[in-house]
XYZ file of N, CA and C in Angstrom:
228
model
N 11.024 -56.802 52.855
C 9.741 -57.398 53.161
C 9.481 -57.424 54.660
N 10.514 -57.478 55.464
C 10.302 -57.553 56.893
C 9.814 -56.238 57.481
N 10.159 -55.127 56.870
C 9.741 -53.818 57.377
C 8.635 -53.229 56.512
N 7.613 -54.005 56.220
C 6.555 -53.526 55.346
C 5.467 -52.817 56.144
N 4.607 -52.179 55.439
C 3.507 -51.440 56.030
C 2.497 -52.406 56.637
N 1.982 -52.070 57.805
C 1.031 -52.963 58.480
C -0.289 -53.035 57.706
N -0.636 -51.981 56.991
C -1.888 -52.002 56.225
C -1.796 -52.975 55.047
N -0.630 -53.045 54.414
C -0.432 -54.018 53.336
C -0.485 -55.436 53.885
N 0.118 -55.633 55.052
C 0.092 -56.964 55.667
C -1.325 -57.356 56.055
N -2.072 -56.413 56.610
C -3.455 -56.690 56.999
C -4.306 -57.004 55.775
N -4.073 -56.246 54.687
C -4.806 -56.502 53.442
C -4.460 -57.882 52.889
N -3.177 -58.250 52.906
C -2.749 -59.569 52.426
C -3.379 -60.677 53.280
N -3.456 -60.450 54.595
C -4.070 -61.439 55.474
C -5.548 -61.626 55.143
N -6.259 -60.523 54.921
C -7.688 -60.615 54.605
C -7.928 -61.300 53.264
N -7.101 -60.998 52.267
C -7.240 -61.645 50.961
C -6.956 -63.137 51.085
N -5.897 -63.491 51.795
C -5.568 -64.899 51.994
C -6.654 -65.642 52.755
N -7.213 -64.993 53.751
C -8.298 -65.618 54.510
C -9.530 -65.816 53.640
N -9.807 -64.865 52.772
C -10.947 -65.007 51.853
C -10.729 -66.162 50.879
N -9.528 -66.270 50.333
C -9.213 -67.375 49.426
C -9.299 -68.705 50.169
N -8.845 -68.726 51.407
C -8.932 -69.930 52.229
C -10.384 -70.355 52.429
N -11.244 -69.402 52.729
C -12.669 -69.710 52.937
C -13.292 -70.229 51.647
N -12.921 -69.640 50.515
C -13.423 -70.136 49.231
C -12.967 -71.577 49.014
N -11.709 -71.876 49.350
C -11.204 -73.242 49.231
C -11.956 -74.213 50.115
N -12.280 -73.800 51.326
C -13.050 -74.665 52.236
C -14.451 -74.908 51.689
N -15.077 -73.846 51.194
C -16.423 -74.003 50.626
C -16.404 -74.927 49.411
N -15.409 -74.766 48.555
C -15.296 -75.661 47.409
C -15.040 -77.100 47.842
N -14.238 -77.255 48.874
C -13.934 -78.597 49.371
C -15.193 -79.296 49.877
N -16.031 -78.556 50.592
C -17.234 -79.169 51.145
C -18.358 -79.338 50.125
N -18.364 -78.525 49.077
C -19.476 -78.611 48.137
C -19.150 -79.413 46.875
N -17.975 -79.215 46.287
C -17.690 -79.811 44.984
C -16.769 -81.021 45.018
N -16.147 -81.303 46.141
C -15.130 -82.351 46.152
C -15.719 -83.753 45.963
N -16.998 -83.923 46.205
C -17.610 -85.238 46.039
C -17.934 -85.554 44.577
N -17.926 -84.541 43.736
C -18.286 -84.748 42.336
C -17.181 -85.432 41.544
N -15.937 -85.001 41.766
C -14.828 -85.559 40.994
C -13.544 -85.389 41.802
N -12.603 -86.298 41.615
C -11.350 -86.253 42.372
C -10.525 -85.022 42.017
N -10.572 -84.594 40.761
C -9.794 -83.410 40.369
C -10.326 -82.149 41.052
N -11.640 -82.063 41.274
C -12.201 -80.922 41.995
C -11.775 -80.937 43.459
N -11.604 -82.123 44.004
C -11.123 -82.255 45.378
C -9.707 -81.683 45.498
N -8.840 -82.066 44.577
C -7.464 -81.581 44.629
C -7.371 -80.096 44.277
N -8.223 -79.628 43.392
C -8.250 -78.209 43.070
C -8.671 -77.384 44.284
N -9.677 -77.843 44.988
C -10.121 -77.114 46.180
C -9.061 -77.155 47.280
N -8.359 -78.267 47.417
C -7.259 -78.321 48.385
C -6.132 -77.375 47.996
N -5.836 -77.291 46.704
C -4.809 -76.380 46.226
C -5.192 -74.929 46.531
N -6.429 -74.555 46.267
C -6.906 -73.205 46.557
C -6.852 -72.941 48.057
N -7.234 -73.921 48.850
C -7.207 -73.781 50.300
C -5.783 -73.526 50.796
N -4.813 -74.282 50.316
C -3.429 -74.114 50.762
C -2.816 -72.809 50.256
N -3.174 -72.380 49.051
C -2.688 -71.096 48.554
C -3.225 -69.961 49.429
N -4.492 -70.019 49.778
C -5.076 -69.013 50.662
C -4.420 -69.016 52.026
N -4.122 -70.198 52.532
C -3.449 -70.308 53.820
C -2.062 -69.675 53.760
N -1.322 -69.936 52.687
C 0.036 -69.388 52.548
C 0.000 -67.855 52.454
N -0.929 -67.311 51.695
C -1.034 -65.856 51.573
C -1.422 -65.231 52.904
N -2.360 -65.858 53.614
C -2.779 -65.341 54.916
C -1.633 -65.384 55.920
N -0.838 -66.442 55.889
C 0.284 -66.539 56.822
C 1.383 -65.531 56.499
N 1.578 -65.213 55.221
C 2.532 -64.157 54.874
C 2.068 -62.811 55.429
N 0.790 -62.535 55.310
C 0.249 -61.302 55.886
C 0.348 -61.291 57.392
N 0.051 -62.416 58.027
C 0.128 -62.498 59.483
C 1.564 -62.348 59.959
N 2.511 -62.913 59.202
C 3.918 -62.780 59.551
C 4.355 -61.318 59.498
N 3.897 -60.577 58.486
C 4.208 -59.153 58.400
C 3.630 -58.370 59.562
N 2.405 -58.699 59.960
C 1.795 -58.043 61.121
C 2.589 -58.363 62.377
N 2.968 -59.615 62.545
C 3.719 -60.033 63.722
C 5.075 -59.327 63.794
N 5.786 -59.257 62.676
C 7.107 -58.615 62.660
C 6.976 -57.133 62.982
N 5.957 -56.477 62.449
C 5.769 -55.059 62.716
C 5.459 -54.823 64.194
N 4.604 -55.649 64.761
C 4.264 -55.496 66.186
C 5.461 -55.816 67.072
N 6.219 -56.836 66.710
C 7.386 -57.209 67.498
C 8.454 -56.119 67.434
N 8.651 -55.499 66.279
C 9.641 -54.429 66.169
C 9.188 -53.198 66.956
N 7.884 -52.966 67.049
C 7.370 -51.862 67.852
C 7.681 -52.099 69.327
N 7.489 -53.318 69.798
C 7.783 -53.637 71.195
C 9.284 -53.556 71.443
N 10.077 -54.011 70.493
C 11.527 -53.997 70.640
C 12.074 -52.576 70.703
N 11.498 -51.662 69.940
C 11.980 -50.283 69.886
C 11.363 -49.390 70.954
N 10.482 -49.928 71.747
C 9.836 -49.137 72.782
C 10.839 -48.808 73.878
N 10.787 -47.582 74.380
C 11.715 -47.166 75.428
C 11.346 -47.817 76.745
N 12.328 -48.189 77.537
C 12.013 -48.766 78.854
C 11.497 -47.686 79.790
N 10.761 -48.080 80.821
C 10.260 -47.078 81.769
C 11.407 -46.473 82.571
N 11.241 -45.255 83.049
C 12.322 -44.619 83.817
C 12.555 -45.352 85.137
N 13.812 -45.346 85.552
C 14.169 -45.991 86.823
C 14.013 -44.990 87.948
N 13.682 -45.494 89.101
C 13.511 -44.620 90.273
C 14.776 -44.508 91.046
């Protein structure tokens, strides 16, 4: 999982961010109707956050490994 494709990580981040936004919209619109809708929207929000952070972590690891494997500049 640590050496995954950056496109898969970017896709996972976008999906997680979309789910997060849906959770926020549900929280602001439906949470006043019933307490169970409030907790459902919070659950959706946190699931979206977790998926987005997994995607972001994959992007970060890929970028960090690129910097780590980069050759140093020549010495004079």
